[in-house]
Structures are given as C-alpha cells and as structure tokens.
mmCIF file of C-alpha atoms in Angstrom:
data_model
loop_
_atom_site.group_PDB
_atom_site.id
_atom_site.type_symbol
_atom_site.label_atom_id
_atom_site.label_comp_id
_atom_site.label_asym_id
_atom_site.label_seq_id
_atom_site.Cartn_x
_atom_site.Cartn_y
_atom_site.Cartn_z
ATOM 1 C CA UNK A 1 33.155 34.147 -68.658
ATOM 2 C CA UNK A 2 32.402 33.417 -65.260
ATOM 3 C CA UNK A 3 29.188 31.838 -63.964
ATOM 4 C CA UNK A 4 27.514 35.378 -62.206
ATOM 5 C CA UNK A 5 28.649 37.217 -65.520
ATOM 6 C CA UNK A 6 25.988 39.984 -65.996
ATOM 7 C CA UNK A 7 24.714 39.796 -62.640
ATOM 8 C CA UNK A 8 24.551 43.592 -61.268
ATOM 9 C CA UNK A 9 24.055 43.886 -57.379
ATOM 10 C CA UNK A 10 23.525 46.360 -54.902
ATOM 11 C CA UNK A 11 25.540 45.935 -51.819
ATOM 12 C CA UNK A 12 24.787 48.115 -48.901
ATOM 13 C CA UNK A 13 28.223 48.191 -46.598
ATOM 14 C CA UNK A 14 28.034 46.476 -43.029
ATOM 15 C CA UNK A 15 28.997 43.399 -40.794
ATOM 16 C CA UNK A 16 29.483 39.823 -40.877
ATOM 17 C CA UNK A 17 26.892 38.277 -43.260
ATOM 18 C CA UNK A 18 26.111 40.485 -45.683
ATOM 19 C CA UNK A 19 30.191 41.584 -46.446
ATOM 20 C CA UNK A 20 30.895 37.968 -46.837
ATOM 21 C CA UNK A 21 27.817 37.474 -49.333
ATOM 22 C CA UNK A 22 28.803 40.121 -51.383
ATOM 23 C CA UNK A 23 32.261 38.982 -51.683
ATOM 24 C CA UNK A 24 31.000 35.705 -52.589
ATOM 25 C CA UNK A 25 29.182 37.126 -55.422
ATOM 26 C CA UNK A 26 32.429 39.192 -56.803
ATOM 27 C CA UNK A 27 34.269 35.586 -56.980
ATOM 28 C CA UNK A 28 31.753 34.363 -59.158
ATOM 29 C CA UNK A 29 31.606 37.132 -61.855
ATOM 30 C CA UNK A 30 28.849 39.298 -60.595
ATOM 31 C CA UNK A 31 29.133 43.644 -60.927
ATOM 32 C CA UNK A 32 28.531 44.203 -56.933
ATOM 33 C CA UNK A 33 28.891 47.971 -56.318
ATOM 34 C CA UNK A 34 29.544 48.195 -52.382
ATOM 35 C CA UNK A 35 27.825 50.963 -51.456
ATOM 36 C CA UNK A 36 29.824 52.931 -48.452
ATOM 37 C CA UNK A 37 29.443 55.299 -45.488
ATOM 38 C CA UNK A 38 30.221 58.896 -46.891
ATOM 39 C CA UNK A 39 32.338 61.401 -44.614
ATOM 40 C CA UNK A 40 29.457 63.668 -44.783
ATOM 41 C CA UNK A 41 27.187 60.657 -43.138
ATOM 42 C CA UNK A 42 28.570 61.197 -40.008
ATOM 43 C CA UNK A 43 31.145 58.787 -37.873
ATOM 44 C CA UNK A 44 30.562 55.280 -38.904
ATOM 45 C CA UNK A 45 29.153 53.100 -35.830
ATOM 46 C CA UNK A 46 31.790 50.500 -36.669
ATOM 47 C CA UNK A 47 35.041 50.273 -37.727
ATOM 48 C CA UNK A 48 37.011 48.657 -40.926
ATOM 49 C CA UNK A 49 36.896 44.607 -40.569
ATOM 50 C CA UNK A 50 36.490 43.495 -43.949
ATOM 51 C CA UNK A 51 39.860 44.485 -45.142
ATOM 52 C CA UNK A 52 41.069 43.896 -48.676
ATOM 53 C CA UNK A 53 39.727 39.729 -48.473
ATOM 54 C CA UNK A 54 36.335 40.661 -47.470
ATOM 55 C CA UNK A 55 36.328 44.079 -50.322
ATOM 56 C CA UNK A 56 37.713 41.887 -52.705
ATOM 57 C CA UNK A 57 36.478 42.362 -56.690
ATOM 58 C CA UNK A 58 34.171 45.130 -56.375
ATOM 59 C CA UNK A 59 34.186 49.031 -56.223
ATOM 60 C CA UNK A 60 33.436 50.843 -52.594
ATOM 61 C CA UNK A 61 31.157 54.345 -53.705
ATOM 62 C CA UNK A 62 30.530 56.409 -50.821
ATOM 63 C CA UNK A 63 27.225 57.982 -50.234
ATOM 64 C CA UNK A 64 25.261 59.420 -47.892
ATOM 65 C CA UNK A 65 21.650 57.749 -47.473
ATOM 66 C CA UNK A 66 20.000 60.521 -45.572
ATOM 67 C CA UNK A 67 21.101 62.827 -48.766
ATOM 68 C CA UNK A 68 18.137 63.150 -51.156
ATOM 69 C CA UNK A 69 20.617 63.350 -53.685
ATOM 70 C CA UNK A 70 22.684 60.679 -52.756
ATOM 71 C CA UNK A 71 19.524 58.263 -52.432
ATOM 72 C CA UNK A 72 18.258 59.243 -55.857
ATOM 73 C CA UNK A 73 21.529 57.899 -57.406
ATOM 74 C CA UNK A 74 21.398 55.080 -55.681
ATOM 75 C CA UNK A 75 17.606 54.194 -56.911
ATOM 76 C CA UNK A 76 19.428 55.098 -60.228
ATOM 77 C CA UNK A 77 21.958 52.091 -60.056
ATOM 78 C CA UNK A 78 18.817 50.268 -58.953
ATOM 79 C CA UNK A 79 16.974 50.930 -61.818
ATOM 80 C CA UNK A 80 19.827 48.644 -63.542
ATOM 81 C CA UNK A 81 20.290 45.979 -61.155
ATOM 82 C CA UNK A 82 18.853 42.662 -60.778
ATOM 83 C CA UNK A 83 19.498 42.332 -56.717
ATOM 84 C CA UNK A 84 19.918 44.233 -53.310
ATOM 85 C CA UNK A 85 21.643 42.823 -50.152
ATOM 86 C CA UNK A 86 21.660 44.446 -47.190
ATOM 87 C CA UNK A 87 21.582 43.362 -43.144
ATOM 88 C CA UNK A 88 19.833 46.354 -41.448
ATOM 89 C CA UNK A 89 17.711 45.783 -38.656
ATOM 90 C CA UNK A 90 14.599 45.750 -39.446
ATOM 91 C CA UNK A 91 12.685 49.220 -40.670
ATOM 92 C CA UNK A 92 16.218 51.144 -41.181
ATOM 93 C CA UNK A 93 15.977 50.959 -45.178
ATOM 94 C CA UNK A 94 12.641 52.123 -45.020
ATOM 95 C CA UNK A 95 12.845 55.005 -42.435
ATOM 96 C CA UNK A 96 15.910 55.917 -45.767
ATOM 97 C CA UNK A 97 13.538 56.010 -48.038
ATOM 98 C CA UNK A 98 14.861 52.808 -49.357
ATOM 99 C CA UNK A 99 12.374 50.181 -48.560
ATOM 100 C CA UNK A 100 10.925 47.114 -50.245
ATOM 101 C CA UNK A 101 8.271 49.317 -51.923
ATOM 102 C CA UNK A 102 10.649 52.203 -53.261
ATOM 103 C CA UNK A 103 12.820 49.911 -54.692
ATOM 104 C CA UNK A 104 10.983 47.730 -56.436
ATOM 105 C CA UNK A 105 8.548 50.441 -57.616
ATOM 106 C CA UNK A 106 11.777 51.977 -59.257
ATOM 107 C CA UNK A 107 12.472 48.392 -60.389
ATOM 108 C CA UNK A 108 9.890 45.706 -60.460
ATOM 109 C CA UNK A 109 12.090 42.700 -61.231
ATOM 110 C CA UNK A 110 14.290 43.727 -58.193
ATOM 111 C CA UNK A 111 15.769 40.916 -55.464
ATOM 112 C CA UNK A 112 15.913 43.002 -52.336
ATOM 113 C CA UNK A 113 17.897 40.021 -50.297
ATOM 114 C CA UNK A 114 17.745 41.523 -46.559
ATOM 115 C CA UNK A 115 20.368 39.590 -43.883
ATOM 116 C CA UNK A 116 19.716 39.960 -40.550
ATOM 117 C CA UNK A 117 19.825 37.476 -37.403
ATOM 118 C CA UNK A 118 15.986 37.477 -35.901
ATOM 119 C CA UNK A 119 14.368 38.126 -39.435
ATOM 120 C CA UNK A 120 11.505 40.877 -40.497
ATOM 121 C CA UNK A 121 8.784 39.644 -37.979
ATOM 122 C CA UNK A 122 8.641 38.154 -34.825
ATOM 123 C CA UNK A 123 9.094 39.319 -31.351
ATOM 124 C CA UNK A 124 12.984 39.875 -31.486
ATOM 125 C CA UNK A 125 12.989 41.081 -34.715
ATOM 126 C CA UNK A 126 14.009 44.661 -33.765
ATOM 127 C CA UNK A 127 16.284 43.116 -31.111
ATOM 128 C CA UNK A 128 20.267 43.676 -31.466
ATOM 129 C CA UNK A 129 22.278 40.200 -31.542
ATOM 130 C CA UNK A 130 25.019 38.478 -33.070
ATOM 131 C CA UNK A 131 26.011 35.464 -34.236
ATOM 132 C CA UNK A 132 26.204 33.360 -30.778
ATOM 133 C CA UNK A 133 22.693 34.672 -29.653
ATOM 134 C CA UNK A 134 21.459 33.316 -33.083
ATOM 135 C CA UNK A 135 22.917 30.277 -32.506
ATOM 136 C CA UNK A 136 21.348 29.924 -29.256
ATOM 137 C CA UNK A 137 17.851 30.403 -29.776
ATOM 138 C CA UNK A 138 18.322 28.311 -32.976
ATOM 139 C CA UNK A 139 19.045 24.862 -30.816
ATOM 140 C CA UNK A 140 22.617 24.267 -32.342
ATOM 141 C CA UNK A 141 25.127 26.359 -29.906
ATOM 142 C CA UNK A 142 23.767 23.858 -27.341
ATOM 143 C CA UNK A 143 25.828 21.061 -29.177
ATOM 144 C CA UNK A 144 29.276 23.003 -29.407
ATOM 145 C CA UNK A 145 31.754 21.892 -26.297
ATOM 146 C CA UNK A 146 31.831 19.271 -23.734
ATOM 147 C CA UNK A 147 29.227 18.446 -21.609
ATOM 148 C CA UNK A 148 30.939 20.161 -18.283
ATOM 149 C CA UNK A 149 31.696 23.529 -19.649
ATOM 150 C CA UNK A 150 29.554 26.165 -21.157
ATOM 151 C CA UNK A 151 28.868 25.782 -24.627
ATOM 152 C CA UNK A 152 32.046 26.942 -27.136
ATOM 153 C CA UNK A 153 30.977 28.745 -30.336
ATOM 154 C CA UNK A 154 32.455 28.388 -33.490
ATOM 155 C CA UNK A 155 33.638 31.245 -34.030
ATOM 156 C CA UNK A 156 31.116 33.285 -36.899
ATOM 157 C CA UNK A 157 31.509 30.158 -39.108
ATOM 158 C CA UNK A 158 27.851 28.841 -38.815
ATOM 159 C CA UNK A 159 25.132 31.886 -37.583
ATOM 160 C CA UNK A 160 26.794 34.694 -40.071
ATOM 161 C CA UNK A 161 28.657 32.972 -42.587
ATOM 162 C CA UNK A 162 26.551 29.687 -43.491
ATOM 163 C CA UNK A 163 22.957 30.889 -41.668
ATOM 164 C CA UNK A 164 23.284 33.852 -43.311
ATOM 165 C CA UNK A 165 25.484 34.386 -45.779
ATOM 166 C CA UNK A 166 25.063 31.157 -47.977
ATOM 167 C CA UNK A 167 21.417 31.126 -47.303
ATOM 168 C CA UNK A 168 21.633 34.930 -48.359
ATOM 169 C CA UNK A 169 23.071 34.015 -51.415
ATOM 170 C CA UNK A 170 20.920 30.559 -52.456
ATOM 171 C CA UNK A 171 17.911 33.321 -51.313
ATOM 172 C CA UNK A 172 19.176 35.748 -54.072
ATOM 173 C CA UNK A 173 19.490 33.749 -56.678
ATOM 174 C CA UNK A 174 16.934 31.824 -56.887
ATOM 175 C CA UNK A 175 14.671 34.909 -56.508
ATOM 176 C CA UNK A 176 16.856 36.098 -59.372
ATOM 177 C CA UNK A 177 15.796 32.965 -61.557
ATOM 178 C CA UNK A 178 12.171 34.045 -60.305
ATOM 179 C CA UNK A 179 12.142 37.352 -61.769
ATOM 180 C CA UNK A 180 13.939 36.338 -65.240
ATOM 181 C CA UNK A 181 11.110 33.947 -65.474
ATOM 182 C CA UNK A 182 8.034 35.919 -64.230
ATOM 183 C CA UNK A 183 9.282 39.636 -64.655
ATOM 184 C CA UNK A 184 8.522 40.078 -60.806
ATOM 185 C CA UNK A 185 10.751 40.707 -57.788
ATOM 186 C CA UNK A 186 10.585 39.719 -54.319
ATOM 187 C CA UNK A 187 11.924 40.319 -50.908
ATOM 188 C CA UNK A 188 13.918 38.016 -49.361
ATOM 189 C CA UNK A 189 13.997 37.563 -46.065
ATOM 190 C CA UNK A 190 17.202 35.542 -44.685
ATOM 191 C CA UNK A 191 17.329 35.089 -40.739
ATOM 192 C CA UNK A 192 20.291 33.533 -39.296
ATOM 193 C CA UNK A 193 18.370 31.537 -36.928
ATOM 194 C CA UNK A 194 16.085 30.324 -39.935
ATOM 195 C CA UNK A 195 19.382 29.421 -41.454
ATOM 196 C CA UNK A 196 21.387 27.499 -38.674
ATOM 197 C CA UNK A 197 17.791 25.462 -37.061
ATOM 198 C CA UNK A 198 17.605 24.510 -41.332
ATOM 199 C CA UNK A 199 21.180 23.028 -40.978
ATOM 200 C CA UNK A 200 20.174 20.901 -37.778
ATOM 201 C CA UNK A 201 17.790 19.166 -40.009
ATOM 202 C CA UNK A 202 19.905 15.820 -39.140
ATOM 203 C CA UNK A 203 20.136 16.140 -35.872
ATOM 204 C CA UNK A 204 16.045 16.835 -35.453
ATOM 205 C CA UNK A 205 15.641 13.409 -37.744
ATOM 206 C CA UNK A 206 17.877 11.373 -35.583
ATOM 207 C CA UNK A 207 16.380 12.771 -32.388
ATOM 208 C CA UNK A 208 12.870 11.449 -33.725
ATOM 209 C CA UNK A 209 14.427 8.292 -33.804
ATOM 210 C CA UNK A 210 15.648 8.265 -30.162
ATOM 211 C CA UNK A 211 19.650 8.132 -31.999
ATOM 212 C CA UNK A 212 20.397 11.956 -30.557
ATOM 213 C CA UNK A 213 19.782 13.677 -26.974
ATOM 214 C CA UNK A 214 19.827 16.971 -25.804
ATOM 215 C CA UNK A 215 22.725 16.387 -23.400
ATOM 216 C CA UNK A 216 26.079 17.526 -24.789
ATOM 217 C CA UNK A 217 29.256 15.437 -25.508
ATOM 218 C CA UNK A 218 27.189 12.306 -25.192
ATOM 219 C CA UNK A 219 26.093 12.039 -29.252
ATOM 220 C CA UNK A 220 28.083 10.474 -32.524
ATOM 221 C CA UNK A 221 29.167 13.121 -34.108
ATOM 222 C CA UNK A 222 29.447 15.473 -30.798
ATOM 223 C CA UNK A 223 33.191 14.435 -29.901
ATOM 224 C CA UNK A 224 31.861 11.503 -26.878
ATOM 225 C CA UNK A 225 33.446 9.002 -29.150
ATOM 226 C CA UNK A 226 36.433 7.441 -29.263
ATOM 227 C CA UNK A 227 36.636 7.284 -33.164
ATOM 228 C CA UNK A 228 34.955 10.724 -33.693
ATOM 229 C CA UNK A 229 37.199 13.592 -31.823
ATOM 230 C CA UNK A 230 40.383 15.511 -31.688
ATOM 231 C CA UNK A 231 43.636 14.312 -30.089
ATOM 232 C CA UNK A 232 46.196 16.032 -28.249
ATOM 233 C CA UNK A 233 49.853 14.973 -29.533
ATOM 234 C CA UNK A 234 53.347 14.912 -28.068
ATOM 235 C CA UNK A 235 54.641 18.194 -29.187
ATOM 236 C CA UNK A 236 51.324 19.864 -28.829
ATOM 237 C CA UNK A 237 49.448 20.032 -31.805
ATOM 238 C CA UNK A 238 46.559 17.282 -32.032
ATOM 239 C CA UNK A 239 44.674 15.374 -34.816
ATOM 240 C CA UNK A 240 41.539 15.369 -35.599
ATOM 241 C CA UNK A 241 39.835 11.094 -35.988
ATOM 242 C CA UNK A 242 36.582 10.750 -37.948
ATOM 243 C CA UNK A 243 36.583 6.899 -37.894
ATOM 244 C CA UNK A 244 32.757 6.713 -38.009
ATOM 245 C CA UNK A 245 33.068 3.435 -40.415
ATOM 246 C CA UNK A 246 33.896 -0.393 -39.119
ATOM 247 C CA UNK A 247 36.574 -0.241 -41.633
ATOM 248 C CA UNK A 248 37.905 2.907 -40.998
ATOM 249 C CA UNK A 249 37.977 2.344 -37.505
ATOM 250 C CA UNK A 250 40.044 -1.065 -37.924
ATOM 251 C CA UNK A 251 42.380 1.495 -40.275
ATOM 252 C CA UNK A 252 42.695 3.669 -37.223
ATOM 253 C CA UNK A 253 43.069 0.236 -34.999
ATOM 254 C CA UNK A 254 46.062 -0.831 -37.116
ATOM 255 C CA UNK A 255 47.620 2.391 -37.231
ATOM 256 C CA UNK A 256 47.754 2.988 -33.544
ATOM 257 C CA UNK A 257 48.629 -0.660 -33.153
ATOM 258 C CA UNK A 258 45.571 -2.416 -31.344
ATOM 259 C CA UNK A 259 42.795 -4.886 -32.489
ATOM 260 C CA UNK A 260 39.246 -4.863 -31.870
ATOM 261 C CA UNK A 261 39.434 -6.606 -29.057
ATOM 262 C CA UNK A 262 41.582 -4.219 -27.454
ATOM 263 C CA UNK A 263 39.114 -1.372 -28.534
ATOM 264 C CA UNK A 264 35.282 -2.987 -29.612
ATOM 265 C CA UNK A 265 34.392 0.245 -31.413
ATOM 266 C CA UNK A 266 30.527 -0.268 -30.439
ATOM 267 C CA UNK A 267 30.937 -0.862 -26.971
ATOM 268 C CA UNK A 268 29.735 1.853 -25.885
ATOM 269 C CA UNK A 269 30.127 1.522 -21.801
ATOM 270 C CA UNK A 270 34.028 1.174 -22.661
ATOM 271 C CA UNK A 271 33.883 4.211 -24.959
ATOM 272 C CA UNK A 272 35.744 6.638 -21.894
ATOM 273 C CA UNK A 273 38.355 4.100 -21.461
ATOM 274 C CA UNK A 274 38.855 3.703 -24.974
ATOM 275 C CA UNK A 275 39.122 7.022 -25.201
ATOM 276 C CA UNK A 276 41.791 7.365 -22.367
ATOM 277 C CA UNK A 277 43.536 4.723 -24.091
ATOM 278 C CA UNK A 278 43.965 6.482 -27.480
ATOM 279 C CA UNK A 279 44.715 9.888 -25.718
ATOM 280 C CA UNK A 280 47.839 8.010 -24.090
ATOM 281 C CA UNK A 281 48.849 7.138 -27.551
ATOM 282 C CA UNK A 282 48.544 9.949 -29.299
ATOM 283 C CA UNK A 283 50.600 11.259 -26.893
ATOM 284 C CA UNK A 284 53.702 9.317 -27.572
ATOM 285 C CA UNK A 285 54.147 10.805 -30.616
ATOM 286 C CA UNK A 286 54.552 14.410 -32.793
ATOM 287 C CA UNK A 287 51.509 15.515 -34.694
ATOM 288 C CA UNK A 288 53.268 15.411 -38.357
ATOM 289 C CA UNK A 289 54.404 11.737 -37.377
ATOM 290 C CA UNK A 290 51.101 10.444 -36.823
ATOM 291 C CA UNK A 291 50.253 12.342 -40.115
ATOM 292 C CA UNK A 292 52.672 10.082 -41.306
ATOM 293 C CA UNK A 293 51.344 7.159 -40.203
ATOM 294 C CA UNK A 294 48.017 7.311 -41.271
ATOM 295 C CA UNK A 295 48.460 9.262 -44.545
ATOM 296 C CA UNK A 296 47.174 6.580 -47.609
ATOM 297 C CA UNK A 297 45.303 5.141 -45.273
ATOM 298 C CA UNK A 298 41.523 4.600 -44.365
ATOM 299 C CA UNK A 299 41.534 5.718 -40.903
ATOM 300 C CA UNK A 300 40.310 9.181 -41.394
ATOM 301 C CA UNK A 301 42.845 11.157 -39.534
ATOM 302 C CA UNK A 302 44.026 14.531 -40.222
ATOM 303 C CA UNK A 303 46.827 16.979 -39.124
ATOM 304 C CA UNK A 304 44.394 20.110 -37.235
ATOM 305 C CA UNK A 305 46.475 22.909 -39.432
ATOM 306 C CA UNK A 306 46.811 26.658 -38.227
ATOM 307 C CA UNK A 307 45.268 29.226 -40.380
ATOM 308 C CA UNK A 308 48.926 29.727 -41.807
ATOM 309 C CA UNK A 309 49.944 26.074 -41.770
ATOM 310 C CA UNK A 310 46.837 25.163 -43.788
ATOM 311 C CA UNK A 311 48.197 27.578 -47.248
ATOM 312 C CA UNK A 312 50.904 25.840 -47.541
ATOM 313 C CA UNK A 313 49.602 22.104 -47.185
ATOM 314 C CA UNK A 314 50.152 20.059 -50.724
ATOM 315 C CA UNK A 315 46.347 19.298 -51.039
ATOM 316 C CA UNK A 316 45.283 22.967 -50.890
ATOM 317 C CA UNK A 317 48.135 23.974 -52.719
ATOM 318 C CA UNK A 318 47.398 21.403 -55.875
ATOM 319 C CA UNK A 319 43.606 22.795 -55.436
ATOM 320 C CA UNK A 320 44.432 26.473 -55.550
ATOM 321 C CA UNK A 321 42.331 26.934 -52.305
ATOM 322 C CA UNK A 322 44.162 29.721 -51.344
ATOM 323 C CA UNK A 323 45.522 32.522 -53.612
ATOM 324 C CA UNK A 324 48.860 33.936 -54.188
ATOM 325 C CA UNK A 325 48.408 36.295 -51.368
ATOM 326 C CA UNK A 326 47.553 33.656 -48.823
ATOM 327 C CA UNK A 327 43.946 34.253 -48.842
ATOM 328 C CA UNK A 328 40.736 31.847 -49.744
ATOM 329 C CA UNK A 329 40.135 31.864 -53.516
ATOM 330 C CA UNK A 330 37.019 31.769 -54.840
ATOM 331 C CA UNK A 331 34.877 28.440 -55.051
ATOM 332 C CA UNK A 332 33.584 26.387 -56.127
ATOM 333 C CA UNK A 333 35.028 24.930 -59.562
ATOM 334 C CA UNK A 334 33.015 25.062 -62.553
ATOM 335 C CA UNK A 335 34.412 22.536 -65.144
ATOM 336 C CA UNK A 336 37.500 21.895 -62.884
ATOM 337 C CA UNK A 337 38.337 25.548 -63.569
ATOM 338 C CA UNK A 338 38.432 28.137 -60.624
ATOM 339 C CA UNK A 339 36.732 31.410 -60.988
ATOM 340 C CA UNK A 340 39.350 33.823 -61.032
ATOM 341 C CA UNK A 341 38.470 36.491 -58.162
ATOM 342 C CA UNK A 342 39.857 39.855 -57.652
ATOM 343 C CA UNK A 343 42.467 40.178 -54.651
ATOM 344 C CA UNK A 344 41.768 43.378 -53.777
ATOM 345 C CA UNK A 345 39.722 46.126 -53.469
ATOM 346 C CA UNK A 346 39.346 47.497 -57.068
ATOM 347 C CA UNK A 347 40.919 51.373 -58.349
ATOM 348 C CA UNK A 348 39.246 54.468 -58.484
ATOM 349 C CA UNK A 349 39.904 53.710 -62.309
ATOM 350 C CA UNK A 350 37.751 50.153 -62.176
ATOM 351 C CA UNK A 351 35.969 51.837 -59.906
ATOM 352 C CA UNK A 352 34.906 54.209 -62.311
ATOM 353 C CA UNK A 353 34.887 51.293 -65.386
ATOM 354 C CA UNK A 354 32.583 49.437 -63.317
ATOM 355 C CA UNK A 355 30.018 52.252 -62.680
ATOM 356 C CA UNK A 356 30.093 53.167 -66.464
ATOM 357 C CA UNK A 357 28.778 49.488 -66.850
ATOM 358 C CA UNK A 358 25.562 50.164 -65.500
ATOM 359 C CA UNK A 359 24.539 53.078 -67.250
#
C-alpha cells in the first residue's frame, strides 16, 4: 500500500509544473489519468519533453477538449475523482467548458489544483512567462550569480518545480483533506511567483534585521564567502564548501592545512583574500583527492557530481535515489521504505486496467 493509495486525479497534459506534479503523485500511489492532446485536436503547440521520467506510473488517454463528446467523458472520470491539476492560462478551461463551476457542479468534493506562473488575478495574470520571469518579479532571481554579471537562473529547479509544482501538490492535498472532512471542494490557485517570494521567507526576516542586502554576491549564503562557495580544482571539476559553522570551518582549516590565524573566518574585510587564498589551494589538487581529504570529516565539503556521476555515487546508491534505469526514484521514505514508482509510461493494457478502476 502506498501512501496516495485511492487517490484518483485528473491530469490535464502540459509543461513544466504541472507534468512534474503529476508524476509526483504516481510515485506515491495515486490513479493519475494524464489526459492527452488527441490527433483530431489539431497540432500540439509544443512538443514531447516529459519523456518516459516525467510520464512515469500513469496512463496517457487522448482526447479532444473542444469535442462535446470527448469533454463529457472527461466530466465522467471527474465524477470519480477527488482532484484536477492543470496549468492553463487563465480562462482556457473555462472557454472548454471545463471550468471551476462545471466541474465541481459535476462533482462537489472536487480539488481543481490550477498551476500557472502569474496566478488567476492580477494584472499579468493573462500574461505568457516562464520560469525566469517568475523568478524575477518574485525578488529571488536577483540573488542567483555574482554581483558583476547578470543574474544566472537555476535552471527550472525553483519557479516550476518547487514554486509550482510542490506548492501544487501541498495545495492539492490539503484541499483533498478539506473535502474528506467537509464534503466541499475548492479551487486552488498555485502561482509560481506566490510560491518562490514564500521560499524567500528567510531572506525577508534577515533583511528586517539589517543581516541581508539587496546587492548580489555580498550576503552569507550568496557565495561572497570564503567558507560558503564552490571551488575550482586542478583537473577541472570543483567542490562545493558550506563551512557556515566555527567548527566546521576549523575542519575545513585543517584540511587545507592553515589555522585561524592564517584565515579569521569572521573577518570580513579579509574575506576576498581569503578567498584568493583557498582558490590557490584548491587548485593544487584533483577534485576526487580533496574528496578524499575531507570525507569523515566536519568541514562540509562535497565533490559537485555531473548528472551521470551523481547515480553512481555510494550514498545515493545505498539510498536508492536513483532507479535501475538511472532516473530519480520516488521520495520521500515512509517507514524507511521507498515507494515503489512505475518507470515508465504504463501499456495500453494498464492503461485500460487503470480506467476500469474508476468506473
């Protein structure tokens, strides 16, 4: 039994967020039926990026939304469901015939989760995006990079995946627990930029206390220290030092074969040169030998792995983080035990099996 047993959602195809969410939801045990563009819809206005990681554990049915009959099957499945996802702009379910009100007329105790970067209101609601815009206007691409270069995003990790997606999926569920409790529905509505200015919380807090500025590369945790950024090595690859602690940092101090008097790890007008100074270092040596060095001890320094590199390392390995096909397993652990996800797209067999489950 896994812990979204039961669970029967609705997933309406697309980008970034909303494909991530629902595979999310597959890992942990829930029916998602992935609802696809049919031939007879017309040319789809994007092309295949999900693949068989992002499909994973749930059926693809094609249909055709601007079909009466294909929308009155689909208010069928809805009829048995207990959420929706999708990441339209704002009005396109409605001008289907699918809105808020249709849906949850057909089924009161409906979650209609809807994913999109601006939100349902506001003046850019209706305005096209993606992830780095979100970021943007939310305050936190501004932190990303060093302070004489544009801001760097990274990648669609934080605006579609954690802005949206996670917050998607904490947004669906609890409206979930709502309607088990109260017999009523609701619409969710999940904006990315809601999302990522909710996950600068920190940096807002430490701002109030005068502890953060708005100039780039000049923060704790925004690479301008010496004990708190990546390192280039001698055969290229670098390491990544999050020494934040007195301790760790004399751990770090030890392995790279100063003292604190070499390096005063609160001194902050030395903080360039102390940087230069462990650059040099780092530099004398190949990435897996300072992995060497430091491994078993407290100076918080870690190999940066390559996508590939990072299957095969022992920890993730012993964890099961990534499946026999090389991809990320599900997570997290309930009871130390990993939900066991689909690797693939399912069969027109399970396919059919999993429709038959919601009749």
């Amino acid at each position: 039994m896994k812990p979204l047993s039961g669970l029967r959602i609705i997933e309406f195809d697309g980008l970034g967020p909303v494909t991530f969410l629902g595979m999310v939801l597959a890992d942990l045990g829930a029916d998602v039926v992935r609802l696809t563009r049919a031939d007879s819809a017309g040319a789809a206005v994007f092309t295949e990026v999900g693949g068989a990681i992002l499909h994973r554990g749930r059926p693809a049915v094609p249909v055709d939304l601007k079909s009466e009959a294909d929308r009155a099957r689909v208010l069928d499945l809805l009829a048995h469901s207990h959420g929706l996802i999708e990441g339209f702009r704002p009005g396109v379910m409605e001008r289907l015939g699918l809105g808020p009100e249709v849906c949850l007329a057909r089924n009161p105790a409906l979650v209609f989760a809807r994913v999109t970067g601006w939100g349902q209101t506001g003046p850019l609601a209706n305005s096209v995006g993606h992830d780095i815009n979100y970021l943007a206007l939310s305050g936190a691409l501004s932190t990303f990079g060093e302070a004489d270069r544009p801001a760097r995003p990274p990648l669609n990790l934080v605006g579609d995946y954690a802005g949206g997606a996670l917050m998607g999926a904490i947004g669906l569920l609890s409206g979930i627990l709502q309607a088990r409790a109260t017999g009523k529905g609701a619409v969710i509505d999940v904006a990315m930029t809601d999302g990522v200015a909710l996950m600068t919380a920190l940096f807002h807090a430490l701002a109030a206390r005068g502890l953060w500025t708005d100039q780039r590369d000049s923060n704790l945790l925004d690479g301008s220290t010496p004990f708190y950024r990546c390192y280039r090595c001698r055969d290229g690859g670098e390491v990544a030092v999050g020494a934040l602690e007195p301790r760790f940092y004399a751990a770090l101090l030890a392995g790279l074969g100063l003292t604190p008097e070499d390096a005063p790890q609160y001194d902050r007008g030395r903080w360039p040169e102390i940087a230069d100074r462990f650059a040099a270092i780092f530099a004398t040596r190949d990435r897996d030998d300072w992995a060497s060095v430091f491994t078993g001890t407290e100076a918080c320094v870690t190999p940066i792995l390559g996508l590939s590199e990072a299957v095969s390392h022992p920890h993730n390995q012993a964890r099961g983080t990534f499946n026999d096909q090389g991809a990320p397993a599900p997570t997290p652990l309930f009871d130390g035990v990993r939900p066991g996800g689909g690797t693939t797209p399912p069969t027109a067999l399970e396919i059919s099996e999993a429709l038959a489950r919601w009749r």
